[in-house]
Amino acid sequence: MNEERIEDAARLIASRKRAMAWLEKFGPQLDGRQDGQPVFSLRPMKIGGGQDGAVEAMELLAAYARFELPQIVKSALSCCRNDIDIARAQIRVEVGRGET
């Protein structure tokens, strides 16, 4: 039984549960239409972030992403559920191996 793998899986479960709780509470509000107020922001990436056009590219990506937020929230919730299922399966496998 790999206790470190169990602990990692348990931490992932806890993290994803917190993320799910936040997304379920606030995600529906992220509809991209918050009275002209920024809903979220994108920072220039490490690769090319200092290059000419990076700020403009991030502004453009943010504008497009704003309208995709409802789908992004759904995808993030699905990812959380999937990660939790995988982590639980990992724990079951490790516990099934027993003490060595």
Coordinates of N, CA and C in Angstrom, one line a residue:
M1 N 0.9 -1.2 0.0 CA 0.0 0.0 0.0 C 0.9 1.2 0.0
N2 N 0.7 2.1 -0.9 CA 1.4 3.3 -1.1 C 0.7 4.5 -0.4
E3 N 1.1 4.8 0.9 CA 0.4 5.8 1.7 C 0.5 7.2 1.0
E4 N 1.7 7.5 0.4 CA 1.8 8.8 -0.2 C 0.8 9.0 -1.4
R5 N 0.6 7.9 -2.1 CA -0.4 8.0 -3.2 C -1.8 8.2 -2.6
I6 N -2.1 7.6 -1.5 CA -3.4 7.8 -0.9 C -3.5 9.2 -0.4
E7 N -2.5 9.8 0.2 CA -2.5 11.1 0.7 C -2.7 12.1 -0.5
D8 N -2.0 11.9 -1.5 CA -2.1 12.8 -2.7 C -3.5 12.7 -3.3
A9 N -4.1 11.6 -3.4 CA -5.4 11.4 -3.9 C -6.4 12.1 -2.9
A10 N -6.2 12.0 -1.6 CA -7.1 12.6 -0.7 C -7.0 14.1 -0.8
R11 N -5.8 14.7 -1.0 CA -5.6 16.1 -1.1 C -6.3 16.6 -2.4
L12 N -6.2 15.8 -3.5 CA -6.9 16.2 -4.7 C -8.4 16.2 -4.6
I13 N -8.9 15.2 -3.9 CA -10.4 15.2 -3.6 C -10.8 16.4 -2.9
A14 N -10.1 16.7 -1.8 CA -10.4 17.9 -1.0 C -10.4 19.2 -1.8
S15 N -9.3 19.3 -2.7 CA -9.2 20.5 -3.5 C -10.3 20.6 -4.5
R16 N -10.6 19.5 -5.2 CA -11.7 19.5 -6.2 C -13.1 19.8 -5.6
K17 N -13.3 19.3 -4.3 CA -14.6 19.5 -3.7 C -14.7 21.0 -3.3
R18 N -13.6 21.6 -2.9 CA -13.7 23.1 -2.7 C -13.9 23.8 -4.0
A19 N -13.3 23.5 -5.0 CA -13.5 24.1 -6.3 C -14.9 23.9 -6.8
M20 N -15.5 22.7 -6.6 CA -16.8 22.5 -7.0 C -17.8 23.3 -6.2
A21 N -17.6 23.4 -4.9 CA -18.5 24.2 -4.1 C -18.5 25.7 -4.6
W22 N -17.3 26.2 -4.9 CA -17.2 27.6 -5.4 C -17.9 27.7 -6.7
L23 N -17.6 26.8 -7.7 CA -18.2 26.9 -9.0 C -19.7 26.7 -9.0
E24 N -20.2 25.9 -8.1 CA -21.6 25.7 -8.0 C -22.3 26.9 -7.4
K25 N -21.6 27.6 -6.5 CA -22.2 28.8 -5.9 C -22.1 30.1 -6.8
F26 N -20.9 30.3 -7.4 CA -20.6 31.5 -8.1 C -20.6 31.3 -9.6
G27 N -20.4 30.1 -10.1 CA -20.3 29.8 -11.5 C -21.5 30.3 -12.3
P28 N -22.7 30.1 -11.9 CA -23.8 30.6 -12.7 C -23.8 32.2 -12.8
Q29 N -23.1 32.9 -12.0 CA -23.0 34.3 -12.1 C -22.0 34.7 -13.2
L30 N -21.2 33.8 -13.6 CA -20.1 34.1 -14.6 C -20.7 33.9 -16.0
D31 N -21.6 34.8 -16.3 CA -22.2 34.7 -17.6 C -21.6 35.7 -18.7
G32 N -20.6 36.4 -18.3 CA -19.9 37.3 -19.3 C -20.6 38.6 -19.4
R33 N -21.6 38.9 -18.6 CA -22.4 40.1 -18.7 C -22.5 40.8 -17.4
Q34 N -21.5 41.1 -16.8 CA -21.5 41.8 -15.4 C -21.4 43.3 -15.6
D35 N -22.3 43.9 -16.2 CA -22.4 45.4 -16.3 C -21.1 46.0 -16.7
G36 N -20.4 45.4 -17.6 CA -19.1 46.0 -18.1 C -18.0 45.8 -17.1
Q37 N -18.2 45.2 -16.0 CA -17.1 45.0 -15.1 C -16.3 43.7 -15.5
P38 N -15.0 43.7 -15.2 CA -14.3 42.5 -15.5 C -14.7 41.3 -14.7
V39 N -15.0 40.2 -15.4 CA -15.4 39.0 -14.7 C -14.2 38.2 -14.3
F40 N -13.2 38.3 -15.1 CA -11.9 37.6 -14.8 C -10.9 38.3 -15.7
S41 N -9.6 37.9 -15.5 CA -8.6 38.5 -16.3 C -7.6 37.4 -16.7
L42 N -6.9 37.7 -17.8 CA -5.9 36.8 -18.3 C -4.6 37.6 -18.2
R43 N -3.5 36.9 -17.8 CA -2.2 37.5 -17.8 C -1.4 37.0 -19.0
P44 N -0.5 37.8 -19.5 CA 0.3 37.3 -20.6 C 1.1 36.0 -20.1
M45 N 1.2 35.1 -21.0 CA 1.9 33.9 -20.7 C 3.4 34.1 -20.6
K46 N 4.0 33.1 -19.9 CA 5.5 33.2 -19.8 C 6.2 33.2 -21.1
I47 N 5.6 32.4 -22.0 CA 6.2 32.3 -23.4 C 5.5 33.4 -24.2
G48 N 6.3 34.3 -24.6 CA 5.9 35.4 -25.4 C 5.1 36.5 -24.7
G49 N 5.1 36.4 -23.4 CA 4.3 37.4 -22.6 C 4.9 38.8 -22.7
G50 N 6.2 38.9 -22.9 CA 6.8 40.2 -23.0 C 6.9 40.7 -24.5
Q51 N 6.4 40.0 -25.4 CA 6.5 40.3 -26.8 C 5.4 41.3 -27.2
D52 N 5.7 42.0 -28.3 CA 4.8 43.0 -28.8 C 3.5 42.2 -29.2
G53 N 2.4 42.7 -28.8 CA 1.1 42.1 -29.1 C 0.5 41.2 -28.0
A54 N 1.3 40.9 -27.0 CA 0.9 40.0 -25.9 C -0.3 40.6 -25.2
V55 N -0.3 41.9 -24.8 CA -1.4 42.5 -24.1 C -2.7 42.5 -24.9
E56 N -2.5 42.8 -26.2 CA -3.7 42.8 -27.1 C -4.2 41.4 -27.3
A57 N -3.4 40.4 -27.4 CA -3.8 39.1 -27.5 C -4.6 38.6 -26.3
M58 N -4.1 39.0 -25.1 CA -4.8 38.6 -23.9 C -6.2 39.3 -23.8
E59 N -6.2 40.6 -24.2 CA -7.5 41.3 -24.2 C -8.5 40.6 -25.2
L60 N -8.0 40.2 -26.3 CA -8.9 39.5 -27.3 C -9.3 38.1 -26.7
L61 N -8.4 37.4 -26.2 CA -8.8 36.1 -25.6 C -9.8 36.3 -24.4
A62 N -9.6 37.3 -23.6 CA -10.5 37.5 -22.5 C -11.9 37.9 -23.0
A63 N -12.0 38.6 -24.1 CA -13.3 39.0 -24.7 C -14.0 37.8 -25.2
Y64 N -13.3 36.9 -25.9 CA -13.9 35.7 -26.4 C -14.2 34.7 -25.2
A65 N -13.3 34.6 -24.3 CA -13.6 33.7 -23.2 C -14.8 34.1 -22.3
R66 N -15.0 35.4 -22.2 CA -16.1 35.9 -21.5 C -17.4 35.3 -21.9
F67 N -17.6 35.1 -23.2 CA -18.8 34.5 -23.7 C -18.9 33.0 -23.6
E68 N -17.7 32.4 -23.4 CA -17.6 31.0 -23.2 C -17.7 30.5 -21.8
L69 N -17.8 31.5 -20.9 CA -17.7 31.2 -19.4 C -18.8 30.1 -19.0
P70 N -20.0 30.2 -19.4 CA -21.0 29.2 -18.9 C -20.5 27.8 -19.3
Q71 N -20.0 27.6 -20.5 CA -19.5 26.3 -20.9 C -18.2 25.9 -20.2
I72 N -17.4 26.9 -19.9 CA -16.1 26.6 -19.2 C -16.5 26.2 -17.7
V73 N -17.5 26.8 -17.1 CA -17.9 26.4 -15.8 C -18.4 25.0 -15.8
K74 N -19.2 24.6 -16.8 CA -19.7 23.3 -16.9 C -18.6 22.3 -17.1
S75 N -17.6 22.6 -17.9 CA -16.5 21.7 -18.1 C -15.6 21.6 -16.9
A76 N -15.4 22.7 -16.1 CA -14.7 22.6 -14.9 C -15.3 21.8 -13.9
L77 N -16.7 21.9 -13.7 CA -17.4 21.0 -12.8 C -17.3 19.5 -13.2
S78 N -17.4 19.3 -14.5 CA -17.2 17.9 -15.0 C -15.8 17.4 -14.7
C79 N -14.8 18.2 -14.9 CA -13.4 17.8 -14.6 C -13.3 17.5 -13.1
C80 N -13.9 18.3 -12.2 CA -13.8 18.1 -10.8 C -14.4 16.7 -10.4
R81 N -15.6 16.5 -11.0 CA -16.2 15.2 -10.7 C -15.4 14.0 -11.2
N82 N -14.8 14.1 -12.3 CA -14.0 13.1 -12.9 C -12.7 12.9 -12.1
D83 N -12.1 14.0 -11.7 CA -10.9 13.9 -10.9 C -11.2 13.2 -9.5
I84 N -12.3 13.5 -8.9 CA -12.7 12.9 -7.7 C -12.9 11.4 -7.8
D85 N -13.6 11.0 -8.9 CA -13.8 9.6 -9.2 C -12.5 8.9 -9.4
I86 N -11.6 9.5 -10.1 CA -10.3 8.8 -10.4 C -9.5 8.7 -9.0
A87 N -9.5 9.8 -8.2 CA -8.7 9.7 -7.0 C -9.3 8.7 -6.0
R88 N -10.7 8.6 -6.0 CA -11.3 7.6 -5.1 C -10.9 6.2 -5.6
A89 N -10.8 6.0 -6.9 CA -10.4 4.7 -7.4 C -9.0 4.4 -7.0
Q90 N -8.1 5.4 -7.1 CA -6.7 5.2 -6.7 C -6.6 4.8 -5.2
I91 N -7.4 5.4 -4.4 CA -7.4 5.1 -3.0 C -7.9 3.6 -2.8
R92 N -9.0 3.3 -3.5 CA -9.5 1.9 -3.3 C -8.4 0.9 -3.7
V93 N -7.7 1.2 -4.8 CA -6.7 0.3 -5.3 C -5.6 0.1 -4.2
E94 N -5.1 1.3 -3.7 CA -4.0 1.2 -2.7 C -4.5 0.6 -1.4
V95 N -5.7 0.8 -1.0 CA -6.2 0.2 0.3 C -6.4 -1.3 0.0
G96 N -6.8 -1.7 -1.2 CA -6.9 -3.1 -1.5 C -5.6 -3.8 -1.5
R97 N -4.5 -3.1 -1.7 CA -3.2 -3.8 -1.7 C -2.8 -4.1 -0.2
G98 N -3.3 -3.4 0.7 CA -3.0 -3.6 2.1 C -1.6 -3.3 2.5
E99 N -1.3 -3.6 3.7 CA 0.0 -3.3 4.3 C 1.0 -4.2 3.7
T100 N 2.2 -3.7 3.3 CA 3.3 -4.6 2.8 C 4.4 -4.6 3.8

